[in-house]
mmCIF file of C-alpha atoms and ligand atoms in Angstrom:
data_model
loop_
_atom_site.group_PDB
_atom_site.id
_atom_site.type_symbol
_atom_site.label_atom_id
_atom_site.label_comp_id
_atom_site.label_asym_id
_atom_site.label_seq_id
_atom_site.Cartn_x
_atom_site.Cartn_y
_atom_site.Cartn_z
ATOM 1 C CA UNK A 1263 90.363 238.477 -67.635
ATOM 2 C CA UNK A 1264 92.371 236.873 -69.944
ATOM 3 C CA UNK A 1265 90.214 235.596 -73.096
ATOM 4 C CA UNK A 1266 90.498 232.799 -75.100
ATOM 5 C CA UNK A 1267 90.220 232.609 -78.590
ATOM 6 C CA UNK A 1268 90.955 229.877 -80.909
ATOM 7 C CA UNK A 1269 94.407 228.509 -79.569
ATOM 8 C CA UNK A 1270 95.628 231.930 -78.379
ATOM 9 C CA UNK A 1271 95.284 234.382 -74.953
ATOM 10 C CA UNK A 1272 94.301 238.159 -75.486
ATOM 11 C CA UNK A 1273 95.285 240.626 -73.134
ATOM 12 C CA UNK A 1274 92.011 242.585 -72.701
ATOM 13 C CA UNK A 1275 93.832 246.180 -72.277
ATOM 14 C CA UNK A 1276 95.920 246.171 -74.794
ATOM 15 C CA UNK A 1277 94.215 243.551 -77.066
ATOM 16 C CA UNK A 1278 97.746 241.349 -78.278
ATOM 17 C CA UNK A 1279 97.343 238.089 -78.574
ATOM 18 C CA UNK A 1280 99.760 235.359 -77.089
ATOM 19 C CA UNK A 1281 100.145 231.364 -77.395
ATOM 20 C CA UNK A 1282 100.778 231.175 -73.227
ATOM 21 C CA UNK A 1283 98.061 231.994 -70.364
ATOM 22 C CA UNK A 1284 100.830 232.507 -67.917
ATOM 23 C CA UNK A 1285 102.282 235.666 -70.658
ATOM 24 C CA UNK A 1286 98.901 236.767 -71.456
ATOM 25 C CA UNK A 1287 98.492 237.040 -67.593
ATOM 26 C CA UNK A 1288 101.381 238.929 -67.225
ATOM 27 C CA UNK A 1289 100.705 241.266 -69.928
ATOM 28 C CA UNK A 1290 97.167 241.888 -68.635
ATOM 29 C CA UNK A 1291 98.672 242.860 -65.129
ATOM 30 C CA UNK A 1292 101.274 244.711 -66.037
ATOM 31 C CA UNK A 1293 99.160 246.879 -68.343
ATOM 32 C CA UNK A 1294 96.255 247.624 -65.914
ATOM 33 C CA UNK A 1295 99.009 248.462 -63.520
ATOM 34 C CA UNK A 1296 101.132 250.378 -65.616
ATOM 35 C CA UNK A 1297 98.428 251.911 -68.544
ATOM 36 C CA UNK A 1298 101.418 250.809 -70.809
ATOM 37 C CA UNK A 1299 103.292 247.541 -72.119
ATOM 38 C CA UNK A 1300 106.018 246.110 -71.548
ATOM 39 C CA UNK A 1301 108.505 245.525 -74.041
ATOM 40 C CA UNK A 1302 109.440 242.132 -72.599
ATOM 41 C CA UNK A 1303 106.612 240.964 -72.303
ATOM 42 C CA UNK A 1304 104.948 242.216 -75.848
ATOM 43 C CA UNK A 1305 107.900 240.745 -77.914
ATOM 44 C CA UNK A 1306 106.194 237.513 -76.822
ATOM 45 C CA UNK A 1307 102.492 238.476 -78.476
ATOM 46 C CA UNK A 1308 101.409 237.086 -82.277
ATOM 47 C CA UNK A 1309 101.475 239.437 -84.238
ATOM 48 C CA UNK A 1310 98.887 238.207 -86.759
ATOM 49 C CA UNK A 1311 96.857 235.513 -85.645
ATOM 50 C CA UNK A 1312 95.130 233.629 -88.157
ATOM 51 C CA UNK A 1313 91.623 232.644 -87.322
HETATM 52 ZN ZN1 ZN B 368 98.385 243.735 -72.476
#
C-alpha cells in the first residue's frame, strides 16, 4: 500500500517518496514485481522531502 505522509506518496518497497498516487502506485508495483526500480519511474521521486 501506498502511504501517505504529509503531502507526499511512499513506495513501501523501496521507501522514495513522490508528489503523485498514480507514480507512487506504479513504483510500488513495479518494485514488488521486479525486486528493483525503475529508472523512469524513480526520476519522478523527491529526493528530500521536508517534513
Ligand atoms: Zn518503489
Amino acid at each position: 500500500m501506498v502511504k501517505k505522509i504529509n503531502n507526499l506518496y511512499q513506495c513501501e518497497e523501496c521507501f522514495l517518496f513522490y508528489d503523485s498516487k498514480e507514480i507512487a502506485k506504479k513504483c510500488e508495483n513495479f518494485c514488488k514485481n521486479n525486486h528493483a526500480c525503475n529508472i523512469d519511474i524513480i526520476k519522478h521521486a523527491i529526493k528530500n522531502p521536508k517534513s
